Amino acid sequence: MKGAKVRIGPIISRLKQQYPKAKCSLTHRNPLQLLVATILSAQCTDERVNIVTKELFRKYKTARDYANADPRMLEQEIRSTGFYRNKTKSIISMAQDLVEQHGGEVPQTMDELVSLHGVGRKTANVILGNAFGIDEGIVVDTHVKRISNRLALTDQKDPEKIEQDLMQLIPKSDWTLWPHLLIHHGRSICQARAPKCELCTINSLCPARSP
């Protein structure tokens, strides 16, 4: 993590220039839709989730709709996202929590969100940052984990420890944007097996760059 505090400003600046349109790629119009989409996105591409939710959101419009859903029918509707049985249980239980504890509305605090069935800190960060504009933490997915380690911004492997390291370095106003920047960068340049270091806009700031 040597020199991380000095490098983080230029790293963020260059990535913002490279990916000016970086944002949440899960299609949604309200916090509930984003919450459902985020649960579906586990071990699934955002592209596939968006295909599934296009029809799903037409049928299920409120938390009560999901809470009262027929499990077998919902399983078939989300089947192509994988792990559909567990996801169905999570969505229905989460929606029941919303109806019973929050009047059917998605809460706006970390503690309330993680108390919902199927919602962990990562999902809560997605909702707070992208649905409510609240920078409570940093989403750590596979791209964020890989690239943050390559950049020597952390030496941790555990997502929550990585998040804590990043929160010490990255300005709070960029906490929500950071994972979107790294997701774009990870897909196009800093790939897992064959990073394109020669094309990387931040290669001069990266200790792991190829010669």
XYZ file of C-alpha atoms in Angstrom:
211
model
C 0.000 0.000 0.000
C 3.081 2.190 -0.261
C 2.289 5.589 -1.763
C -1.418 4.810 -2.030
C -2.507 8.143 -0.566
C -0.420 9.992 -3.136
C -1.571 7.888 -6.087
C -5.296 7.647 -5.367
C -6.157 11.182 -6.552
C -4.591 10.797 -10.011
C -5.985 7.264 -10.311
C -9.551 8.460 -9.730
C -9.092 11.464 -12.006
C -7.789 9.405 -14.924
C -10.491 6.757 -14.559
C -13.181 9.438 -14.518
C -11.791 10.808 -17.773
C -11.644 7.318 -19.277
C -15.166 6.326 -18.181
C -17.250 9.515 -17.929
C -20.532 7.599 -18.175
C -19.728 4.992 -15.520
C -22.827 4.237 -13.454
C -24.917 1.370 -12.127
C -25.669 -0.958 -15.032
C -28.699 -2.620 -13.436
C -31.847 -1.177 -15.006
C -34.191 0.249 -12.372
C -36.649 3.083 -11.792
C -36.958 2.965 -8.021
C -35.213 1.555 -4.924
C -37.342 -1.610 -4.831
C -36.479 -2.493 -8.407
C -32.782 -1.974 -7.706
C -32.995 -4.109 -4.577
C -34.595 -6.990 -6.478
C -32.149 -6.623 -9.379
C -29.183 -6.623 -7.011
C -30.338 -9.847 -5.361
C -30.729 -11.403 -8.810
C -27.256 -10.234 -9.873
C -25.433 -12.629 -7.534
C -23.395 -14.995 -9.740
C -25.115 -13.550 -12.803
C -24.290 -10.882 -15.372
C -26.050 -7.538 -15.218
C -27.047 -8.024 -18.852
C -28.937 -11.213 -18.039
C -30.561 -9.616 -14.992
C -31.785 -6.702 -17.106
C -33.386 -9.104 -19.574
C -35.210 -10.903 -16.765
C -36.319 -7.791 -14.891
C -37.787 -6.202 -18.009
C -40.729 -8.598 -17.710
C -40.512 -9.081 -13.956
C -40.974 -5.382 -13.183
C -44.080 -5.223 -15.348
C -45.734 -7.886 -13.208
C -44.412 -7.080 -9.733
C -44.706 -3.387 -8.907
C -44.766 -3.235 -5.105
C -43.180 -5.009 -2.163
C -46.569 -6.573 -1.443
C -46.628 -8.047 -4.956
C -43.363 -9.871 -4.258
C -44.410 -10.800 -0.722
C -47.520 -12.508 -2.094
C -45.804 -14.087 -5.095
C -46.255 -17.759 -5.917
C -42.777 -19.191 -5.226
C -42.906 -21.731 -8.049
C -43.954 -19.106 -10.564
C -41.305 -16.630 -9.410
C -38.684 -19.382 -9.608
C -39.486 -19.910 -13.274
C -39.516 -16.183 -13.992
C -35.991 -15.707 -12.613
C -34.631 -19.166 -13.446
C -32.098 -17.952 -16.027
C -30.257 -15.848 -13.427
C -29.079 -18.996 -11.640
C -29.524 -20.098 -8.014
C -33.169 -19.279 -8.619
C -34.572 -21.189 -5.650
C -32.435 -19.338 -3.123
C -33.051 -16.029 -4.883
C -36.799 -16.624 -4.843
C -36.725 -17.269 -1.097
C -34.615 -14.143 -0.539
C -36.849 -11.883 -2.638
C -40.112 -13.072 -1.081
C -38.743 -12.947 2.481
C -37.154 -9.544 1.867
C -40.445 -8.208 0.502
C -42.348 -9.580 3.487
C -39.899 -7.758 5.766
C -40.522 -4.535 3.840
C -44.287 -4.895 4.153
C -44.274 -5.877 7.817
C -41.552 -3.566 9.095
C -41.292 -0.624 6.687
C -44.716 -0.077 5.178
C -43.575 -1.578 1.896
C -40.851 1.042 1.413
C -37.124 0.380 1.065
C -35.344 1.843 4.126
C -32.506 4.334 3.783
C -30.088 3.221 6.496
C -27.447 0.511 6.540
C -28.733 -1.099 9.735
C -32.286 -1.367 8.426
C -31.212 -2.692 5.036
C -28.943 -5.445 6.362
C -31.741 -6.571 8.683
C -33.748 -7.601 5.608
C -33.621 -11.233 4.488
C -31.033 -11.788 1.762
C -29.467 -8.337 2.113
C -25.825 -8.044 3.151
C -23.545 -5.037 3.356
C -22.600 -5.198 -0.331
C -26.229 -5.098 -1.471
C -27.021 -2.378 1.066
C -24.169 -0.254 -0.296
C -25.536 -0.665 -3.826
C -28.974 0.531 -2.727
C -27.825 3.425 -0.555
C -25.399 4.788 -3.121
C -27.327 4.266 -6.336
C -30.966 4.566 -5.256
C -30.637 7.204 -2.543
C -27.336 8.967 -3.254
C -26.028 8.095 0.210
C -22.302 7.306 0.348
C -22.279 4.890 3.267
C -19.609 2.502 2.008
C -17.906 1.000 -1.041
C -19.199 -1.987 -2.987
C -16.488 -4.646 -3.283
C -17.069 -7.098 -6.123
C -14.557 -9.238 -8.021
C -13.351 -6.315 -10.164
C -12.916 -4.001 -7.181
C -11.088 -6.710 -5.242
C -8.731 -7.596 -8.106
C -7.888 -4.106 -9.296
C -7.596 -2.533 -5.849
C -5.064 -5.235 -4.950
C -3.153 -4.748 -8.199
C -3.011 -1.023 -7.519
C -1.726 -1.792 -4.002
C -4.582 0.150 -2.432
C -5.120 -2.832 -0.151
C -3.441 -6.135 0.596
C -6.575 -7.734 2.006
C -8.665 -10.553 0.536
C -11.780 -10.218 2.692
C -14.320 -7.843 1.061
C -15.155 -5.953 4.262
C -11.466 -5.420 5.070
C -10.864 -4.248 1.506
C -13.774 -1.845 1.888
C -12.317 -0.415 5.094
C -8.924 0.143 3.431
C -10.539 1.863 0.448
C -12.708 4.072 2.640
C -9.529 5.406 4.255
C -8.120 6.388 0.851
C -10.985 7.370 -1.436
C -12.899 10.635 -0.904
C -16.381 9.886 0.428
C -17.985 11.657 -2.522
C -16.473 8.979 -4.799
C -17.408 5.904 -2.759
C -20.400 5.029 -4.944
C -18.621 5.819 -8.211
C -15.424 3.863 -7.467
C -16.828 0.368 -8.120
C -18.493 1.526 -11.344
C -15.154 2.870 -12.584
C -13.372 -0.378 -11.727
C -16.096 -2.551 -13.241
C -15.700 -0.706 -16.546
C -11.911 -0.847 -16.284
C -11.920 -4.513 -15.299
C -14.082 -5.530 -18.219
C -12.218 -3.558 -20.869
C -8.588 -3.312 -19.697
C -7.622 -4.797 -16.329
C -8.947 -8.277 -16.928
C -8.255 -11.163 -14.583
C -6.034 -13.349 -16.757
C -4.608 -11.042 -19.412
C -4.618 -7.377 -18.353
C -3.935 -4.967 -21.214
C -1.352 -2.935 -19.318
C -0.052 -1.246 -22.469
C -3.497 0.307 -23.020
C -4.131 1.257 -19.391
C -4.604 4.925 -18.548
C -3.302 4.377 -15.010
C -0.388 2.032 -15.781
C 2.182 4.565 -14.572
C 0.457 4.521 -11.178
C 0.180 0.732 -10.921
C 2.827 -1.345 -9.112
C 1.551 -4.515 -10.809
C 1.841 -3.263 -14.388
C 3.553 -5.462 -16.944
C 6.852 -4.104 -18.301
